[in-house]
CSV table of C-alpha atoms in Angstrom, one decimal:
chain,number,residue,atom,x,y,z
A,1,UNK,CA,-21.7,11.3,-54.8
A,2,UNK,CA,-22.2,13.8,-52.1
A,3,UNK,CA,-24.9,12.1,-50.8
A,4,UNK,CA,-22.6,9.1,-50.1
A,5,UNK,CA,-19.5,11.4,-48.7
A,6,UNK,CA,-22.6,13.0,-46.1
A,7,UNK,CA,-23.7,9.3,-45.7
A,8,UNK,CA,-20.0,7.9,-44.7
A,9,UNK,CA,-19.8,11.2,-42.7
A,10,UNK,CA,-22.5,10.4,-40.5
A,11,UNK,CA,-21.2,7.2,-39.7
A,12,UNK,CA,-17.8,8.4,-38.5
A,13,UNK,CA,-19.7,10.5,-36.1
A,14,UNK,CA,-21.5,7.6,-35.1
A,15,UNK,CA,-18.6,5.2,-34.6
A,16,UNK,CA,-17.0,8.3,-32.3
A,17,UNK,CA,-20.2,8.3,-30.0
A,18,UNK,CA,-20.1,4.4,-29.5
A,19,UNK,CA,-16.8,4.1,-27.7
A,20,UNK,CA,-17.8,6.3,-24.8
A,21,UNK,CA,-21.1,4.4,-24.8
A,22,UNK,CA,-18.9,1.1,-24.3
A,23,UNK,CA,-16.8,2.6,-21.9
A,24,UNK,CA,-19.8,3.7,-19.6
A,25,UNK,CA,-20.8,0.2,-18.8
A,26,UNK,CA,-20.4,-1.6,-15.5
A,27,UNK,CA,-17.1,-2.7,-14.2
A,28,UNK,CA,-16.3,-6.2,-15.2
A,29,UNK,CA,-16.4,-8.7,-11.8
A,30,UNK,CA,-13.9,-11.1,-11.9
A,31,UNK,CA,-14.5,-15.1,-10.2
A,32,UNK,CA,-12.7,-16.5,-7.6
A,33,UNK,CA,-13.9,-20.2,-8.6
A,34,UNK,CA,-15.4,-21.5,-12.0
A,35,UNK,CA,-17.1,-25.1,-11.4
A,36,UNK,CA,-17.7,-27.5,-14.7
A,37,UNK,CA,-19.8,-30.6,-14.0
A,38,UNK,CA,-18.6,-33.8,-15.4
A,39,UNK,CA,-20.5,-34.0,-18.5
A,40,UNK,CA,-19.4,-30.7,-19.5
A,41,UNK,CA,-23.5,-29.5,-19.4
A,42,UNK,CA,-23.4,-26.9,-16.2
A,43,UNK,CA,-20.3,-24.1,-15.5
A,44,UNK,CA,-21.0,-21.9,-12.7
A,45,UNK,CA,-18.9,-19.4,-12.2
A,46,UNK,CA,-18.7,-17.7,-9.1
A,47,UNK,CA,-18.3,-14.3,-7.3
A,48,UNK,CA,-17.3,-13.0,-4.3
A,49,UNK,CA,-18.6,-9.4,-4.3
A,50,UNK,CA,-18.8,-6.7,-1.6
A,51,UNK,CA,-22.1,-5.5,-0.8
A,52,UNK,CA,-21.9,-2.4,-2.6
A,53,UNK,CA,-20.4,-3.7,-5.8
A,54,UNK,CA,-22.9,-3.8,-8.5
A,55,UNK,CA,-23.5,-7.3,-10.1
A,56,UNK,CA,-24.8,-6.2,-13.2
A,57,UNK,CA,-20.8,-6.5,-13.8
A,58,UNK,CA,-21.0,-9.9,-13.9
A,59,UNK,CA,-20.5,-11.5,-17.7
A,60,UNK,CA,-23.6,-12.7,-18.6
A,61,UNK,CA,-23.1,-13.4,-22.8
A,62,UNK,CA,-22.4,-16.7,-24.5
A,63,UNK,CA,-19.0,-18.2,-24.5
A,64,UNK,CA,-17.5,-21.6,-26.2
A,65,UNK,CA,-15.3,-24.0,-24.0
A,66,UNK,CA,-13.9,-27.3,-24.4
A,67,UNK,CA,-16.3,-27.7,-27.2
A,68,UNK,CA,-19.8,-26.8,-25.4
A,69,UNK,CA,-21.4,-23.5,-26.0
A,70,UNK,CA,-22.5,-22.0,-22.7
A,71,UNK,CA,-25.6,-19.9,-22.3
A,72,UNK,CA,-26.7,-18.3,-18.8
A,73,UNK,CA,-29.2,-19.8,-17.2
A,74,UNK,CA,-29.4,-17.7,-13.7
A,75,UNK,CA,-27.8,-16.1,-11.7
A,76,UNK,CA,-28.1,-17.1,-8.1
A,77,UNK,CA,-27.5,-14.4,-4.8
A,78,UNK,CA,-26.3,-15.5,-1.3
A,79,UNK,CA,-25.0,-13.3,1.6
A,80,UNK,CA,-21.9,-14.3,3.4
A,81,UNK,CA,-21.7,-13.4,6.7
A,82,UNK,CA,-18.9,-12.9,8.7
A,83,UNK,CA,-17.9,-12.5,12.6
A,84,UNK,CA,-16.1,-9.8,13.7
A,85,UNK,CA,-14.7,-9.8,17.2
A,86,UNK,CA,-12.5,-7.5,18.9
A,87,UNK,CA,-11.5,-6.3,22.5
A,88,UNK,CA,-12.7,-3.0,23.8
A,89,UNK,CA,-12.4,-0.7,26.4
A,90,UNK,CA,-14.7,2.4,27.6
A,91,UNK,CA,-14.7,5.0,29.9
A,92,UNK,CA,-17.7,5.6,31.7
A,93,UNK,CA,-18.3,8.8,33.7
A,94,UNK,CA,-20.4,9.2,36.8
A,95,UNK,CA,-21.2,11.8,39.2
A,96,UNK,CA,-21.6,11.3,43.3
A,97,UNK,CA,-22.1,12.9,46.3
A,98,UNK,CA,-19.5,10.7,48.3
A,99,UNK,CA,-16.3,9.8,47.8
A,100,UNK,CA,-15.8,7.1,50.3
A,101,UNK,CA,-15.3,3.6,48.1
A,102,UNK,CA,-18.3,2.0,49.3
A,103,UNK,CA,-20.8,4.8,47.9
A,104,UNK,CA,-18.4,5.0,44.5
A,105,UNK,CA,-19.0,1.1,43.7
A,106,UNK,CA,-22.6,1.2,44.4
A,107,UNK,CA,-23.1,3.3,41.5
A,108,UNK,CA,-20.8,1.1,39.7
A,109,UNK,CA,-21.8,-2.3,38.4
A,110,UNK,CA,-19.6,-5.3,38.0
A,111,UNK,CA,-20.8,-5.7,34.6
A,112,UNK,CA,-22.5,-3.6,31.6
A,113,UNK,CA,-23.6,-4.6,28.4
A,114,UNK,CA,-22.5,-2.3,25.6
A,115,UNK,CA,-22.6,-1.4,21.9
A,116,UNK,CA,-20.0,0.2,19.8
A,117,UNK,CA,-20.8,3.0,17.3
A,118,UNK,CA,-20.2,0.3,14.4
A,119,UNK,CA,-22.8,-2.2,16.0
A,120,UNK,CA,-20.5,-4.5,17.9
A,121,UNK,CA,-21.6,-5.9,21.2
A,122,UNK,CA,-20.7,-7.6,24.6
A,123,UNK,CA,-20.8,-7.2,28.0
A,124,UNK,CA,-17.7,-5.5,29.8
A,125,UNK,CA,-16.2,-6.0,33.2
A,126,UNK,CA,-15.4,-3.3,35.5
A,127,UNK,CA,-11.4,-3.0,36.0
A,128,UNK,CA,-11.3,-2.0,39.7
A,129,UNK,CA,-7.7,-0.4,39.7
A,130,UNK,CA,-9.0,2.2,37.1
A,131,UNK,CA,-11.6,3.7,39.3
A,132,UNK,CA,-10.6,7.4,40.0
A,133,UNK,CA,-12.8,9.8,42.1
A,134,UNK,CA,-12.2,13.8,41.6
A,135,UNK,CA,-13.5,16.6,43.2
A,136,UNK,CA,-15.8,18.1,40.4
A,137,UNK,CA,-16.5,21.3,42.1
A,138,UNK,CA,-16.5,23.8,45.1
A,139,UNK,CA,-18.7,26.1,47.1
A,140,UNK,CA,-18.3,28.9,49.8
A,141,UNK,CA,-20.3,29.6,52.9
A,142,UNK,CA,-19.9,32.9,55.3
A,143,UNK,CA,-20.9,32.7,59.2
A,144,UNK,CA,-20.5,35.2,61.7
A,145,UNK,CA,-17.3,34.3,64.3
A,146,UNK,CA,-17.0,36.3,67.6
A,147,UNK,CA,-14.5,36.6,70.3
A,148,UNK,CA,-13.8,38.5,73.6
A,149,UNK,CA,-11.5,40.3,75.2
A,150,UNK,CA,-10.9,41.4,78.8
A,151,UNK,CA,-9.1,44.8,79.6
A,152,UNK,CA,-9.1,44.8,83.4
A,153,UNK,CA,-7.8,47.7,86.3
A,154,UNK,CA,-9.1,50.8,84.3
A,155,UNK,CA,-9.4,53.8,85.7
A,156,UNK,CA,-12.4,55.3,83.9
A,157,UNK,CA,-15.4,53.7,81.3
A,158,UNK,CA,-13.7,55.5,78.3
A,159,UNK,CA,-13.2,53.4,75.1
A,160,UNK,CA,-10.2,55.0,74.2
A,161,UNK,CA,-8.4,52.3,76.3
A,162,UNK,CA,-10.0,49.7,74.2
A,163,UNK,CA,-8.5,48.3,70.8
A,164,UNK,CA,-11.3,48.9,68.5
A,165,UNK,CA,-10.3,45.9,66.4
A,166,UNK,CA,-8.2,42.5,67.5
A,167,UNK,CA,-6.8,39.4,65.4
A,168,UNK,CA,-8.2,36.1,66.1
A,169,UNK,CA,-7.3,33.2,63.8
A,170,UNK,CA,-6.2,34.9,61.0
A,171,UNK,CA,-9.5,37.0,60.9
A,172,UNK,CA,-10.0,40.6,61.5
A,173,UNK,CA,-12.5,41.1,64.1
A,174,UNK,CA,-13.4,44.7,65.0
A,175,UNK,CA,-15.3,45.7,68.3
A,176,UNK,CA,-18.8,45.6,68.5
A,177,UNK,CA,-19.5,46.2,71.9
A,178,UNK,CA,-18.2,46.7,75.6
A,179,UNK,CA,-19.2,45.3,78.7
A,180,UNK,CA,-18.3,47.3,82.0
A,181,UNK,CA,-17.7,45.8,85.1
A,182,UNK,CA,-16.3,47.5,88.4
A,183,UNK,CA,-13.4,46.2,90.0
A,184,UNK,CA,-13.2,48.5,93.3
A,185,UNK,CA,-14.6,51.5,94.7
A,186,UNK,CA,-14.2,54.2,97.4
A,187,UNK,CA,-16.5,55.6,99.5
A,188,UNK,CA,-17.0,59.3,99.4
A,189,UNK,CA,-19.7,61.5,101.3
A,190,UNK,CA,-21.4,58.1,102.2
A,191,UNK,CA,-21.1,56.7,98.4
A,192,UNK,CA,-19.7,53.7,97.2
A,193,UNK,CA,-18.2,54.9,93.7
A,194,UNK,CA,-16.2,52.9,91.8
A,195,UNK,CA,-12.3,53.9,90.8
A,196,UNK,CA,-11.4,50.8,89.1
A,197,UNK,CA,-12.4,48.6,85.8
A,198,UNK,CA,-12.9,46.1,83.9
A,199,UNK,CA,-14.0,46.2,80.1
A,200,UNK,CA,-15.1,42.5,78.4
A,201,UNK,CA,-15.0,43.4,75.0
A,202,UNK,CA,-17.0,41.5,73.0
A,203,UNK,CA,-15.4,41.9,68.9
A,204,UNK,CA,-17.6,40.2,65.5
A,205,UNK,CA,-16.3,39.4,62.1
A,206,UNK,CA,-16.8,36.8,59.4
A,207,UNK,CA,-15.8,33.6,58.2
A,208,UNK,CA,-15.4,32.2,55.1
A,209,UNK,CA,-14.9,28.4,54.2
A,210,UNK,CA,-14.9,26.4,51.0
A,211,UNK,CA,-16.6,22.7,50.7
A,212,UNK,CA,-16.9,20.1,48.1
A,213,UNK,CA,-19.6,20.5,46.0
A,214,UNK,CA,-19.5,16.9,44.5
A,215,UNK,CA,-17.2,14.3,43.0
A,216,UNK,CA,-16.5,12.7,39.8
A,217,UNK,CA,-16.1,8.9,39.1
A,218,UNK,CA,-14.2,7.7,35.9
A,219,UNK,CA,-13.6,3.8,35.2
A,220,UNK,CA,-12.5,0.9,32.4
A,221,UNK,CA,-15.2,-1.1,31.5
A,222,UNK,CA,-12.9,-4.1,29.6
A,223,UNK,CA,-14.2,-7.1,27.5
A,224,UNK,CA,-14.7,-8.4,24.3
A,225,UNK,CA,-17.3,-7.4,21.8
A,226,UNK,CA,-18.5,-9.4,18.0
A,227,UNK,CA,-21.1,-8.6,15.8
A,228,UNK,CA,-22.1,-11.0,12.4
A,229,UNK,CA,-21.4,-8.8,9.6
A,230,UNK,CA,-23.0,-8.9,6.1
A,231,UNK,CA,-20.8,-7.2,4.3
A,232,UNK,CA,-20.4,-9.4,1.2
A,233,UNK,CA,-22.5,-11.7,-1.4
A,234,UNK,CA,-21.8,-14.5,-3.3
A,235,UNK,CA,-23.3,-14.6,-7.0
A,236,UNK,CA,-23.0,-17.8,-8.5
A,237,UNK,CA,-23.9,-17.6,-12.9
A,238,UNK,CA,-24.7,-20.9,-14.1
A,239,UNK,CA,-24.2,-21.7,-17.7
A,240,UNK,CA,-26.0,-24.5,-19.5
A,241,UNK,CA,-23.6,-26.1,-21.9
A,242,UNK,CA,-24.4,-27.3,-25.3
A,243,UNK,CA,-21.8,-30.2,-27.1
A,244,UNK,CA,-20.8,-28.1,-30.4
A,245,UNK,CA,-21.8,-30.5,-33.6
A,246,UNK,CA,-18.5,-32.1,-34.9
A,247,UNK,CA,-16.8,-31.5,-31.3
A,248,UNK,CA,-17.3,-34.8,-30.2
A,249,UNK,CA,-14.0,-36.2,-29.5
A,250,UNK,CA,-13.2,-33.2,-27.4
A,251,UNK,CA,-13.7,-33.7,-23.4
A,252,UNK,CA,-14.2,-30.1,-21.6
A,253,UNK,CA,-12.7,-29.8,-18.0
A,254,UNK,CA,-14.5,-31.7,-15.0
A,255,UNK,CA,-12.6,-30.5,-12.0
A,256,UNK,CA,-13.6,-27.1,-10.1
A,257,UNK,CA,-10.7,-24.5,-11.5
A,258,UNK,CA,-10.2,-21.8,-8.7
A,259,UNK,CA,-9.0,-18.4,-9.8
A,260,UNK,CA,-5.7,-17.9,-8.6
A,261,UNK,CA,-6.8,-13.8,-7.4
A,262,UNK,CA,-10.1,-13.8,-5.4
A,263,UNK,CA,-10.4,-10.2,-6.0
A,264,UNK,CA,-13.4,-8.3,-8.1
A,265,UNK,CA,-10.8,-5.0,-8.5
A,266,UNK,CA,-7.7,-4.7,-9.8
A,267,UNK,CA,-5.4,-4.4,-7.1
A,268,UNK,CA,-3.4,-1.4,-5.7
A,269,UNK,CA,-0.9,-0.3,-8.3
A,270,UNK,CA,-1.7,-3.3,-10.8
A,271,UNK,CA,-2.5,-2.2,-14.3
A,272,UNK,CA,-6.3,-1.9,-15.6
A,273,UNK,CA,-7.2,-4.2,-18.6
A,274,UNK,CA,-8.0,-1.9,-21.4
A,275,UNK,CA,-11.5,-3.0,-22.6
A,276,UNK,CA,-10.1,-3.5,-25.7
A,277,UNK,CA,-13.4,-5.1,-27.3
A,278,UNK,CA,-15.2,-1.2,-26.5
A,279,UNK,CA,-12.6,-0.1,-28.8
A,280,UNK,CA,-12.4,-2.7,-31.7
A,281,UNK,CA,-15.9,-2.2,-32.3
A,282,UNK,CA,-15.9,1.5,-33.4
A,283,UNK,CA,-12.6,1.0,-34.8
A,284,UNK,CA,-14.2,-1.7,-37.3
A,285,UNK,CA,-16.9,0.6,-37.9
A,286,UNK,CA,-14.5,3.3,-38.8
A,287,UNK,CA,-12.3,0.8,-41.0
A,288,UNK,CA,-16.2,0.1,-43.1
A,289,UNK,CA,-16.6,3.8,-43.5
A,290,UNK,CA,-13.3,3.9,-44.7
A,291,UNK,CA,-13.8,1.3,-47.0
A,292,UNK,CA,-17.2,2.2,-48.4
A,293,UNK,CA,-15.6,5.6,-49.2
A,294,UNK,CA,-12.7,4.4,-51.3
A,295,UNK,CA,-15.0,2.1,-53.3
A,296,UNK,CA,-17.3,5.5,-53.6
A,297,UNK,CA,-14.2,7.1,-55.1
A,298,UNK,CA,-13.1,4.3,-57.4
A,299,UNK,CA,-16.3,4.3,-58.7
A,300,UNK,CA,-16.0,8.0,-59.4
A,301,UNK,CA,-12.7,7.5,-61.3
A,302,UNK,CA,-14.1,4.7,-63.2
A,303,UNK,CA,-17.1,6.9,-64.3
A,304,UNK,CA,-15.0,10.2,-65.0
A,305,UNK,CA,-12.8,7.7,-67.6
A,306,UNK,CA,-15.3,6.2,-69.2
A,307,UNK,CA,-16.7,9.4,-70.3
A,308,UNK,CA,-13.8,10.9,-71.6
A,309,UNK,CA,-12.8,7.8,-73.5
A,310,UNK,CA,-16.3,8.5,-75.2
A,311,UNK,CA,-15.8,12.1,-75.8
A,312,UNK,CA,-12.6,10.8,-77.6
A,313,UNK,CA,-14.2,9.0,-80.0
């Protein structure tokens, strides 16, 4: 008796480690079109299926309709592409010398081809009235800047008389040297000495002016760009249909039935069908165990009265 409780035992434990075996298997695909020939002999059903769905979802076991039994015969693959087509717009950047139109539009061409980081191409025309030109950087430069100054009717060469530094256009200039000339002289003991003069005053600074180092061009490049995408595969599961013995006077569907959802998931917020057949099949299993066991007990009543009814006697 043990032996059978350890027995019954071990196929409860079993029957608990199917269900998640079930529930591990592909998701189910669903058609969007099942097609039934006339004589009822060939179904295909088919799917519409993104590229990375896996088709081992597809149902691939025998089934009974209008009185033919289908059996899969293949299942056939074909890719459906589609065009995708969209406007687009990109910046390009360049860098130039010149700012003057005529250089800018040289380096500029009235057409580019182009591809987009998802693979979609065309060729894009140049939108003059977004061309913009911007100084992209400066530079200095220092020279040396000099100017004079006269200080006439003095009566001695002595530079206290002279400014040692002048303004000259905003600049500081101080003096860096002095040129005497003599404006009159007197004769004394026989020599001609001068008593008047003139100082030209030469002062030197510097000068410091920025430039443009270079300019930056920015335009829209406008136009439309397409690619073929392959981003989903028809599977098409023909059945080969046997008439049923006894089914004779039953006629099986002819026309193409479409599937009112061409979808292979449940949509957004719809309910997931429970896979109830993962969980009937343990649950049977369980109900056998469950069975087995009581007929092990009743026979264990049955064998506990029968001996007492002979120690009785």
């Amino acid at each position: 008796m043990k032996r059978i409780i350890a027995l019954c035992a071990a196929l409860i434990m079993s029957a608990a480690l199917v269900l998640p075996a079930f529930a591990a298997d592909s998701e189910v695909c669903y058609p969007v079109a099942v097609q039934v020939s006339e004589d009822g002999k060939e179904l295909k059903r088919i799917y519409d299926l993104p590229v990375s769905a896996d088709p081992a979802g597809i149902p691939r076991s025998d089934f009974e309709r209008g009185g033919f039994h289908y059996t899969l015969v293949e299942i056939l693959r074909q890719e459906l592409p589609t065009d995708e087509e969209r406007q687009h717009t990109e910046t390009v950047t360049l860098e130039s010398e010149k700012k003057d139109m005529e250089s800018v539009l040289a380096l500029l061409p009235q057409e580019k081809d182009f591809v987009t980081d998802d693979g979609l191409a065309g060729t894009l025309t140049l939108k003059l009235d977004t061309v913009r030109v911007e100084a992209s950087g400066y530079g200095s430069t220092t020279r040396r800047v000099t100017a004079t100054r006269s200080y006439p009717n003095l009566i001695g060469q002595d530079t206290q008389y002279i400014p040692k530094s002048i303004e000259d256009s905003g600049r500081t200039l101080t003096l860096e040297s002095i040129d005497w000339q003599t404006d009159n002289s007197a004769n004394v003991d026989g020599y001609a000495l001068g008593d008047r003069y003139t100082a030209i005053a030469t002062y030197a600074g510097s000068a410091t002016s920025s430039y443009v180092k270079g300019y930056t061009i920015t335009a829209d490049y406008t136009g439309t760009v397409s690619r073929v995408a392959l981003d989903r595969v028809r599977y098409v599961a023909i059945f080969e249909g046997a008439r049923i013995a006894g089914t004779e006077g039953i006629a099986g569907p002819a026309e193409e039935i479409v599937i009112p959802t061409e979808r292979t998931e449940p949509e957004q917020g719809a309910p997931a069908q429970f896979p109830w057949r993962y969980v009937l099949v343990p649950v049977g299993l369980v109900a056998a165990v469950g069975a087995g066991i009581g007929v092990a007990l009743g026979l264990k009543r049955r064998n506990e009265n029968a001996s007492e009814t002979e120690v009785e006697s």
